[in-house]
Amino acid sequence: MTETASADVPYAIELMGISKAFGPVQANKDISLQVSKGTIHGIVGENGAGKSTLMSILYGFYKADAGDIYINGQLTHIPDSQAAIRAGIGMVHQHFKLVENFTVVENVILGAEDGAMLKPSVAKARKLLKQLAEEYQLHVDPDSVIEELSVGHAQRVEILKQLYREADILILDEPTGVLTPSEANHFFRILDGLKAEGKTIVLITHKLREIMRVTDTVSVMRRGEMTDTVPTASTSPEELAEMMVGRKVLLRVDKQPAKSGKVVVDVRNLTVRDDQKVERLKDVSLSVRAGEILGIAGVAGNGQSELLKVLGGMIPATSGTIEMNGAAIDLTGKRSDGQSRRARGISHVPEDRQREGLIMPFMAWENMAFGYHNDPAYQLNRLLMDNNALKRITADKMQSYDVRPPDPMLAAKNFSGGNQQKLVVAREIERNPDLLLVGQPTRGVDIGAIEFIHKQIIALRDQGKAILLVSVELDEIFGLSDRIAVMFDGRIMGERLPDETDERELGLLMAGVSEEKGAA
Amino acid sequence: MSEAARNRLTKGLTDLAFLILAAAIVYFALRWMTAGVEAMIDPVTPGRGESWPLWAQIAQLVYLVLASVLTIGVLSVLVFFRVPNMRDAILVPATSIALAIIVTALVIMAIGESPLQATQVMVRGAVGSGYGWGYTLFYATNFIFTGLAVAVAFHAKMFNIGGEGQAAIGGLGVAIVCLSVPWPHWSLALLAATLGAAAFGAAWAAIPAYLQAKRGSHIVITTIMFNFIASALLVYLLVNVFRVPGSMAPETARFAEPTHLPSAYDIAPWLGFRRSTPLNVSFLVAIAACVGVWLLIWKSRLGYEIRAFGHSQTGAVYAGIHPVRIIMLAMLISGGLSGMMALNAVMGEAERLVLDPVQGAGFVGIAVALMGRSHPVGVFLAALLFGMLYQGGAELEFEMPAISREMLLVIQALVILFTGALDNMVREPIERLFLRLRKGA
């Protein structure tokens, strides 16, 4: 940390005693934070620790119940995001807020047009964009349409948008979630460049490696409180994790070598076209054996979701075959739905637990039957479900999977991300499947729950079940998989053993650089 | 009985006792206040051709506001300390209704009438006599069926606004069943007519449902269009097919005597119903339908699938629930319930099929379902309220000639506006207020 705390150079951001409650939940408790000008400050914390709330207060989405905000030493009142922009604060959200069918330059001026006519603003923006691109290595074609850009480029547009609004303070919320390792590296170089130009950056992330790589100082939040702020150079990922959770955490997954058996699922030449006739899966072949975990690595949107959905019976396949325990399963028609898949011993922890895996307004016990609601054990008679039995079963499962609070009558939306995921994992693993499909098992899940969920998956493997894991987190892929397949643009780019490869090699495969080209 | 069940029962009974206590407090306070304001304005009540002094009108308005504040206040205390989960079910609709009454009072003042007297005429007309109850419950029967219909579709996130057409076609089913078979007894006829009404209503809903499920044609557009088609179809059939030869009226022949449903007077004359009351046994069918819908939505597997689909379509696909099947079944049930409304209107009251047997009940069903939060108990209570509004309105028109038919529509529209469309306007401030109070406590 640079010693700019002296009286003459004010902090870029100074928060004093910020508190915010949502009903009975105290999201932020008396938080004070100082960020020096021209530094990158990281904020880490488990889900629901209050990071996003704090940044939303700074950006004017929420009004704090108590506390003051000083920007560059000035007491600043930020009732809405317009005021935040005037104060020189810009925010890049985890999910981009760009108009997909507008061009880059149109997106940049959106909301900051100078007058009723677009032409002068566009001309001005074009000139400024060129200048900014050179200054910060933020090269994007101003006339390309957003939906044609890669995620990495779309993110640059978001940053350009903030710079166009003359933001001196940039808040970045989980910015690397959708980037390949190399895109992320480029992104960090951009951040270094911005810092060198005197911009102040607040980086919210749960990836401790990124914190170590790029930040100057880091704050840890836990249960709405800011527990500690330390110079990054004087800490370690292990220490940060411990501060986040409040106890020692195993960052590495502890597992024995796999004892793999016969092939459980065998996918041959699988091709999937979506409604727009775009090929999402191209001639994919893979197999998973009993007692092993096959990890699928790749940047989001390269066909992994479709692979899981075909196997889970959510979308039909166009061509190819899938054999489950030696017998083919239907890929189109009535017998290709989720119910039929479950009947064949396939359980599915879907990628998006909030939209797919759970019905958020349903209570925990209702969700425990989700997908298995035709199970005879859950029926009272031919017409009615046995809701009382379900509540009892749910209470037991919540106990053994440590879901907190263990209340079957609570709606799914009222659980934290980690506990929601435990509900899904409990439901799917307890069916004792032959094949478990797992998509992004720890996305938006706190570190404590990650440890627990990983243990459950390993335990299922050790019972001799086949597991297909899809994750965009390379650490997770490395930690859990017995074999790794990399997907790019709907194809399997290659298969590796975790001990015989490294992040660099996988990163290249994820970016679509095949072996031959990579060697050249 | 388990510990938890016993605790729930004790809590339920105490809550009920508190509810009765609160109702008693409100009732006596309102009586006392009403007597006071009546004594105050009695000397200045104008005769024919004269008008109210402004201060008397304002006094009445103040009275209505105070009465509302009192009722809402007692309810709030009750909800805050005893039954917090009833906030959305009781307090919010009560506040909406109070607001509607106050705005209505302003409208009535503007045309120079007495809001207090108008309110009294409406309440007395609707629930003040066996005669009034006969009509109120008759209208409520219609609204229960159409309200349940909209509610079931809502659970699948389908907005069925074709209740009007489905009920009219349901009436066709009733007429065909009643006219084509010489029924020996009304109970058999009622059973068959129920099936006929439900089948015809469901069939009319099936086409928009299929178009939505398979082709993605928006159900709101198709169902509303089907209302017009149903209406035109009915005109054609009544004029060209079902009209009694030689008759000028576009209606079917009167149903035979054995198909006539027993009226409330036939069943329970000691309750003070008149011989002419239109209320009939289909009211009991409506209550049975409430129970049936409750079992369907909250206890059955199909209801589970319908609700899951309504909350998340992608989630439903994940669970192996077929969207086409759910859309079709939910809309068929919805259409069937709409159609069953004809039991009351066609078989129970008119005893023949006339032009426009539905009389807007299909649309009222939307407001009823909204206000009843798509729950059968809520639908029942909301239907009762709208029944009172219809019957009280008819009395009002009769007793206060200055208040015209159009004026009544305005009053009904205000209630629908406040309870249905402006729901969030009331709900959100109340939620915020409660949060703040809880924090303070």
PDB file of N, CA, C and O in Angstrom, chain B residues 225-275:
ATOM      1  N   MET B 225     -59.944 -13.001 -28.871  1.00  0.00           N
ATOM      2  CA  MET B 225     -60.583 -13.133 -30.180  1.00  0.00           C
ATOM      3  C   MET B 225     -61.673 -14.213 -30.136  1.00  0.00           C
ATOM      4  O   MET B 225     -62.731 -14.080 -30.742  1.00  0.00           O
ATOM      5  N   PHE B 226     -61.374 -15.275 -29.402  1.00  0.00           N
ATOM      6  CA  PHE B 226     -62.345 -16.358 -29.325  1.00  0.00           C
ATOM      7  C   PHE B 226     -63.616 -15.939 -28.584  1.00  0.00           C
ATOM      8  O   PHE B 226     -64.656 -16.572 -28.754  1.00  0.00           O
ATOM      9  N   ASN B 227     -63.528 -14.886 -27.767  1.00  0.00           N
ATOM     10  CA  ASN B 227     -64.753 -14.369 -27.153  1.00  0.00           C
ATOM     11  C   ASN B 227     -65.702 -13.858 -28.221  1.00  0.00           C
ATOM     12  O   ASN B 227     -66.906 -14.117 -28.187  1.00  0.00           O
ATOM     13  N   PHE B 228     -65.154 -13.160 -29.194  1.00  0.00           N
ATOM     14  CA  PHE B 228     -66.002 -12.600 -30.257  1.00  0.00           C
ATOM     15  C   PHE B 228     -66.562 -13.722 -31.125  1.00  0.00           C
ATOM     16  O   PHE B 228     -67.729 -13.694 -31.516  1.00  0.00           O
ATOM     17  N   ILE B 229     -65.685 -14.695 -31.404  1.00  0.00           N
ATOM     18  CA  ILE B 229     -66.169 -15.807 -32.240  1.00  0.00           C
ATOM     19  C   ILE B 229     -67.288 -16.546 -31.522  1.00  0.00           C
ATOM     20  O   ILE B 229     -68.316 -16.887 -32.129  1.00  0.00           O
ATOM     21  N   ALA B 230     -67.109 -16.764 -30.211  1.00  0.00           N
ATOM     22  CA  ALA B 230     -68.136 -17.478 -29.445  1.00  0.00           C
ATOM     23  C   ALA B 230     -69.443 -16.712 -29.501  1.00  0.00           C
ATOM     24  O   ALA B 230     -70.521 -17.303 -29.711  1.00  0.00           O
ATOM     25  N   SER B 231     -69.336 -15.397 -29.326  1.00  0.00           N
ATOM     26  CA  SER B 231     -70.545 -14.572 -29.324  1.00  0.00           C
ATOM     27  C   SER B 231     -71.258 -14.659 -30.674  1.00  0.00           C
ATOM     28  O   SER B 231     -72.481 -14.853 -30.733  1.00  0.00           O
ATOM     29  N   ALA B 232     -70.494 -14.570 -31.760  1.00  0.00           N
ATOM     30  CA  ALA B 232     -71.100 -14.634 -33.096  1.00  0.00           C
ATOM     31  C   ALA B 232     -71.692 -16.014 -33.349  1.00  0.00           C
ATOM     32  O   ALA B 232     -72.788 -16.157 -33.904  1.00  0.00           O
ATOM     33  N   LEU B 233     -70.960 -17.047 -32.905  1.00  0.00           N
ATOM     34  CA  LEU B 233     -71.434 -18.417 -33.086  1.00  0.00           C
ATOM     35  C   LEU B 233     -72.765 -18.618 -32.367  1.00  0.00           C
ATOM     36  O   LEU B 233     -73.706 -19.217 -32.899  1.00  0.00           O
ATOM     37  N   LEU B 234     -72.837 -18.064 -31.166  1.00  0.00           N
ATOM     38  CA  LEU B 234     -74.053 -18.221 -30.375  1.00  0.00           C
ATOM     39  C   LEU B 234     -75.231 -17.533 -31.065  1.00  0.00           C
ATOM     40  O   LEU B 234     -76.334 -18.087 -31.127  1.00  0.00           O
ATOM     41  N   VAL B 235     -75.000 -16.349 -31.606  1.00  0.00           N
ATOM     42  CA  VAL B 235     -76.064 -15.644 -32.327  1.00  0.00           C
ATOM     43  C   VAL B 235     -76.546 -16.505 -33.485  1.00  0.00           C
ATOM     44  O   VAL B 235     -77.751 -16.732 -33.658  1.00  0.00           O
ATOM     45  N   TYR B 236     -75.583 -17.028 -34.245  1.00  0.00           N
ATOM     46  CA  TYR B 236     -75.957 -17.837 -35.399  1.00  0.00           C
ATOM     47  C   TYR B 236     -76.793 -19.038 -34.966  1.00  0.00           C
ATOM     48  O   TYR B 236     -77.860 -19.304 -35.533  1.00  0.00           O
ATOM     49  N   LEU B 237     -76.300 -19.758 -33.950  1.00  0.00           N
ATOM     50  CA  LEU B 237     -76.991 -20.977 -33.534  1.00  0.00           C
ATOM     51  C   LEU B 237     -78.370 -20.670 -32.958  1.00  0.00           C
ATOM     52  O   LEU B 237     -79.348 -21.388 -33.235  1.00  0.00           O
ATOM     53  N   LEU B 238     -78.456 -19.602 -32.176  1.00  0.00           N
ATOM     54  CA  LEU B 238     -79.750 -19.295 -31.551  1.00  0.00           C
ATOM     55  C   LEU B 238     -80.755 -18.841 -32.591  1.00  0.00           C
ATOM     56  O   LEU B 238     -81.948 -19.142 -32.491  1.00  0.00           O
ATOM     57  N   VAL B 239     -80.293 -18.128 -33.610  1.00  0.00           N
ATOM     58  CA  VAL B 239     -81.221 -17.632 -34.631  1.00  0.00           C
ATOM     59  C   VAL B 239     -81.586 -18.747 -35.609  1.00  0.00           C
ATOM     60  O   VAL B 239     -82.748 -18.934 -35.949  1.00  0.00           O
ATOM     61  N   ASN B 240     -80.616 -19.529 -36.032  1.00  0.00           N
ATOM     62  CA  ASN B 240     -80.834 -20.457 -37.127  1.00  0.00           C
ATOM     63  C   ASN B 240     -81.080 -21.901 -36.723  1.00  0.00           C
ATOM     64  O   ASN B 240     -81.633 -22.664 -37.487  1.00  0.00           O
ATOM     65  N   VAL B 241     -80.620 -22.287 -35.545  1.00  0.00           N
ATOM     66  CA  VAL B 241     -80.716 -23.702 -35.188  1.00  0.00           C
ATOM     67  C   VAL B 241     -81.645 -23.937 -34.007  1.00  0.00           C
ATOM     68  O   VAL B 241     -82.553 -24.754 -34.071  1.00  0.00           O
ATOM     69  N   PHE B 242     -81.429 -23.183 -32.919  1.00  0.00           N
ATOM     70  CA  PHE B 242     -82.134 -23.521 -31.678  1.00  0.00           C
ATOM     71  C   PHE B 242     -83.417 -22.736 -31.472  1.00  0.00           C
ATOM     72  O   PHE B 242     -84.164 -23.006 -30.549  1.00  0.00           O
ATOM     73  N   ARG B 243     -83.657 -21.735 -32.302  1.00  0.00           N
ATOM     74  CA  ARG B 243     -84.842 -20.902 -32.070  1.00  0.00           C
ATOM     75  C   ARG B 243     -86.097 -21.757 -32.185  1.00  0.00           C
ATOM     76  O   ARG B 243     -86.213 -22.619 -33.050  1.00  0.00           O
ATOM     77  N   VAL B 244     -87.038 -21.499 -31.293  1.00  0.00           N
ATOM     78  CA  VAL B 244     -88.313 -22.208 -31.360  1.00  0.00           C
ATOM     79  C   VAL B 244     -89.056 -21.708 -32.589  1.00  0.00           C
ATOM     80  O   VAL B 244     -89.189 -20.492 -32.771  1.00  0.00           O
ATOM     81  N   PRO B 245     -89.531 -22.617 -33.477  1.00  0.00           N
ATOM     82  CA  PRO B 245     -90.196 -22.150 -34.693  1.00  0.00           C
ATOM     83  C   PRO B 245     -91.369 -21.226 -34.344  1.00  0.00           C
ATOM     84  O   PRO B 245     -92.146 -21.513 -33.422  1.00  0.00           O
ATOM     85  N   GLY B 246     -91.418 -20.106 -35.046  1.00  0.00           N
ATOM     86  CA  GLY B 246     -92.504 -19.160 -34.798  1.00  0.00           C
ATOM     87  C   GLY B 246     -92.176 -18.107 -33.774  1.00  0.00           C
ATOM     88  O   GLY B 246     -92.831 -17.082 -33.697  1.00  0.00           O
ATOM     89  N   SER B 247     -91.128 -18.353 -32.983  1.00  0.00           N
ATOM     90  CA  SER B 247     -90.775 -17.365 -31.961  1.00  0.00           C
ATOM     91  C   SER B 247     -89.890 -16.290 -32.561  1.00  0.00           C
ATOM     92  O   SER B 247     -89.112 -16.550 -33.482  1.00  0.00           O
ATOM     93  N   MET B 248     -90.018 -15.076 -32.035  1.00  0.00           N
ATOM     94  CA  MET B 248     -89.183 -13.972 -32.516  1.00  0.00           C
ATOM     95  C   MET B 248     -87.883 -13.891 -31.730  1.00  0.00           C
ATOM     96  O   MET B 248     -86.947 -13.232 -32.135  1.00  0.00           O
ATOM     97  N   ALA B 249     -87.865 -14.527 -30.524  1.00  0.00           N
ATOM     98  CA  ALA B 249     -86.722 -14.342 -29.626  1.00  0.00           C
ATOM     99  C   ALA B 249     -85.585 -15.295 -30.000  1.00  0.00           C
ATOM    100  O   ALA B 249     -85.817 -16.484 -30.194  1.00  0.00           O
ATOM    101  N   PRO B 250     -84.353 -14.769 -30.096  1.00  0.00           N
ATOM    102  CA  PRO B 250     -83.204 -15.636 -30.383  1.00  0.00           C
ATOM    103  C   PRO B 250     -82.794 -16.393 -29.133  1.00  0.00           C
ATOM    104  O   PRO B 250     -81.798 -16.052 -28.481  1.00  0.00           O
ATOM    105  N   GLU B 251     -83.536 -17.393 -28.776  1.00  0.00           N
ATOM    106  CA  GLU B 251     -83.209 -18.192 -27.597  1.00  0.00           C
ATOM    107  C   GLU B 251     -83.776 -19.587 -27.783  1.00  0.00           C
ATOM    108  O   GLU B 251     -84.642 -19.811 -28.635  1.00  0.00           O
ATOM    109  N   THR B 252     -83.246 -20.540 -26.963  1.00  0.00           N
ATOM    110  CA  THR B 252     -83.729 -21.912 -27.097  1.00  0.00           C
ATOM    111  C   THR B 252     -85.080 -22.040 -26.404  1.00  0.00           C
ATOM    112  O   THR B 252     -85.535 -21.133 -25.711  1.00  0.00           O
ATOM    113  N   ALA B 253     -85.679 -23.201 -26.593  1.00  0.00           N
ATOM    114  CA  ALA B 253     -86.901 -23.495 -25.856  1.00  0.00           C
ATOM    115  C   ALA B 253     -86.562 -23.580 -24.375  1.00  0.00           C
ATOM    116  O   ALA B 253     -85.421 -23.799 -23.993  1.00  0.00           O
ATOM    117  N   ARG B 254     -87.585 -23.383 -23.542  1.00  0.00           N
ATOM    118  CA  ARG B 254     -87.387 -23.538 -22.112  1.00  0.00           C
ATOM    119  C   ARG B 254     -87.083 -24.985 -21.802  1.00  0.00           C
ATOM    120  O   ARG B 254     -87.651 -25.896 -22.399  1.00  0.00           O
ATOM    121  N   PHE B 255     -86.112 -25.192 -20.893  1.00  0.00           N
ATOM    122  CA  PHE B 255     -85.764 -26.574 -20.535  1.00  0.00           C
ATOM    123  C   PHE B 255     -86.955 -27.207 -19.833  1.00  0.00           C
ATOM    124  O   PHE B 255     -87.754 -26.516 -19.178  1.00  0.00           O
ATOM    125  N   ALA B 256     -87.040 -28.543 -19.939  1.00  0.00           N
ATOM    126  CA  ALA B 256     -88.164 -29.255 -19.339  1.00  0.00           C
ATOM    127  C   ALA B 256     -88.137 -29.162 -17.815  1.00  0.00           C
ATOM    128  O   ALA B 256     -87.066 -28.999 -17.217  1.00  0.00           O
ATOM    129  N   GLU B 257     -89.283 -29.292 -17.243  1.00  0.00           N
ATOM    130  CA  GLU B 257     -89.453 -29.130 -15.793  1.00  0.00           C
ATOM    131  C   GLU B 257     -88.444 -29.939 -14.957  1.00  0.00           C
ATOM    132  O   GLU B 257     -87.851 -29.407 -14.021  1.00  0.00           O
ATOM    133  N   PRO B 258     -88.234 -31.235 -15.254  1.00  0.00           N
ATOM    134  CA  PRO B 258     -87.327 -32.021 -14.384  1.00  0.00           C
ATOM    135  C   PRO B 258     -85.888 -31.532 -14.368  1.00  0.00           C
ATOM    136  O   PRO B 258     -85.125 -31.928 -13.492  1.00  0.00           O
ATOM    137  N   THR B 259     -85.474 -30.713 -15.326  1.00  0.00           N
ATOM    138  CA  THR B 259     -84.097 -30.241 -15.314  1.00  0.00           C
ATOM    139  C   THR B 259     -83.951 -28.980 -14.483  1.00  0.00           C
ATOM    140  O   THR B 259     -82.842 -28.495 -14.297  1.00  0.00           O
ATOM    141  N   HIS B 260     -85.068 -28.416 -14.009  1.00  0.00           N
ATOM    142  CA  HIS B 260     -84.959 -27.165 -13.251  1.00  0.00           C
ATOM    143  C   HIS B 260     -84.272 -27.423 -11.919  1.00  0.00           C
ATOM    144  O   HIS B 260     -84.673 -28.305 -11.161  1.00  0.00           O
ATOM    145  N   LEU B 261     -83.231 -26.639 -11.637  1.00  0.00           N
ATOM    146  CA  LEU B 261     -82.459 -26.852 -10.420  1.00  0.00           C
ATOM    147  C   LEU B 261     -83.218 -26.279  -9.239  1.00  0.00           C
ATOM    148  O   LEU B 261     -83.845 -25.216  -9.351  1.00  0.00           O
ATOM    149  N   PRO B 262     -83.168 -26.964  -8.080  1.00  0.00           N
ATOM    150  CA  PRO B 262     -83.832 -26.425  -6.889  1.00  0.00           C
ATOM    151  C   PRO B 262     -83.194 -25.088  -6.511  1.00  0.00           C
ATOM    152  O   PRO B 262     -81.960 -24.970  -6.501  1.00  0.00           O
ATOM    153  N   SER B 263     -84.015 -24.114  -6.213  1.00  0.00           N
ATOM    154  CA  SER B 263     -83.476 -22.812  -5.820  1.00  0.00           C
ATOM    155  C   SER B 263     -83.253 -22.805  -4.314  1.00  0.00           C
ATOM    156  O   SER B 263     -83.653 -23.731  -3.605  1.00  0.00           O
ATOM    157  N   ALA B 264     -82.606 -21.756  -3.846  1.00  0.00           N
ATOM    158  CA  ALA B 264     -82.349 -21.636  -2.415  1.00  0.00           C
ATOM    159  C   ALA B 264     -83.655 -21.639  -1.643  1.00  0.00           C
ATOM    160  O   ALA B 264     -83.734 -22.147  -0.538  1.00  0.00           O
ATOM    161  N   TYR B 265     -84.706 -21.107  -2.277  1.00  0.00           N
ATOM    162  CA  TYR B 265     -86.021 -21.093  -1.616  1.00  0.00           C
ATOM    163  C   TYR B 265     -86.542 -22.511  -1.436  1.00  0.00           C
ATOM    164  O   TYR B 265     -87.076 -22.864  -0.392  1.00  0.00           O
ATOM    165  N   ASP B 266     -86.357 -23.342  -2.484  1.00  0.00           N
ATOM    166  CA  ASP B 266     -86.819 -24.729  -2.390  1.00  0.00           C
ATOM    167  C   ASP B 266     -86.084 -25.480  -1.292  1.00  0.00           C
ATOM    168  O   ASP B 266     -86.658 -26.329  -0.613  1.00  0.00           O
ATOM    169  N   ILE B 267     -84.796 -25.200  -1.166  1.00  0.00           N
ATOM    170  CA  ILE B 267     -83.977 -25.967  -0.231  1.00  0.00           C
ATOM    171  C   ILE B 267     -84.126 -25.450   1.191  1.00  0.00           C
ATOM    172  O   ILE B 267     -84.309 -26.210   2.130  1.00  0.00           O
ATOM    173  N   ALA B 268     -84.001 -24.116   1.338  1.00  0.00           N
ATOM    174  CA  ALA B 268     -83.949 -23.563   2.689  1.00  0.00           C
ATOM    175  C   ALA B 268     -84.793 -22.308   2.804  1.00  0.00           C
ATOM    176  O   ALA B 268     -84.265 -21.209   2.944  1.00  0.00           O
ATOM    177  N   PRO B 269     -86.112 -22.458   2.728  1.00  0.00           N
ATOM    178  CA  PRO B 269     -86.972 -21.273   2.790  1.00  0.00           C
ATOM    179  C   PRO B 269     -86.853 -20.546   4.134  1.00  0.00           C
ATOM    180  O   PRO B 269     -87.085 -19.345   4.210  1.00  0.00           O
ATOM    181  N   TRP B 270     -86.435 -21.295   5.178  1.00  0.00           N
ATOM    182  CA  TRP B 270     -86.367 -20.673   6.511  1.00  0.00           C
ATOM    183  C   TRP B 270     -85.243 -19.649   6.606  1.00  0.00           C
ATOM    184  O   TRP B 270     -85.149 -18.901   7.548  1.00  0.00           O
ATOM    185  N   LEU B 271     -84.331 -19.592   5.600  1.00  0.00           N
ATOM    186  CA  LEU B 271     -83.260 -18.600   5.634  1.00  0.00           C
ATOM    187  C   LEU B 271     -83.719 -17.265   5.086  1.00  0.00           C
ATOM    188  O   LEU B 271     -82.938 -16.323   4.988  1.00  0.00           O
ATOM    189  N   GLY B 272     -84.976 -17.172   4.695  1.00  0.00           N
ATOM    190  CA  GLY B 272     -85.512 -15.889   4.276  1.00  0.00           C
ATOM    191  C   GLY B 272     -85.376 -15.604   2.786  1.00  0.00           C
ATOM    192  O   GLY B 272     -85.564 -14.480   2.351  1.00  0.00           O
ATOM    193  N   PHE B 273     -85.023 -16.622   1.979  1.00  0.00           N
ATOM    194  CA  PHE B 273     -84.966 -16.400   0.535  1.00  0.00           C
ATOM    195  C   PHE B 273     -86.368 -16.280  -0.018  1.00  0.00           C
ATOM    196  O   PHE B 273     -87.309 -16.916   0.486  1.00  0.00           O
ATOM    197  N   ARG B 274     -86.528 -15.480  -1.051  1.00  0.00           N
ATOM    198  CA  ARG B 274     -87.840 -15.369  -1.680  1.00  0.00           C
ATOM    199  C   ARG B 274     -88.015 -16.462  -2.724  1.00  0.00           C
ATOM    200  O   ARG B 274     -87.059 -17.061  -3.184  1.00  0.00           O
ATOM    201  N   ARG B 275     -89.252 -16.653  -3.125  1.00  0.00           N
ATOM    202  CA  ARG B 275     -89.559 -17.651  -4.156  1.00  0.00           C
ATOM    203  C   ARG B 275     -88.837 -17.336  -5.476  1.00  0.00           C
ATOM    204  O   ARG B 275     -88.467 -18.215  -6.231  1.00  0.00           O
TER     205      ARG B 275
END
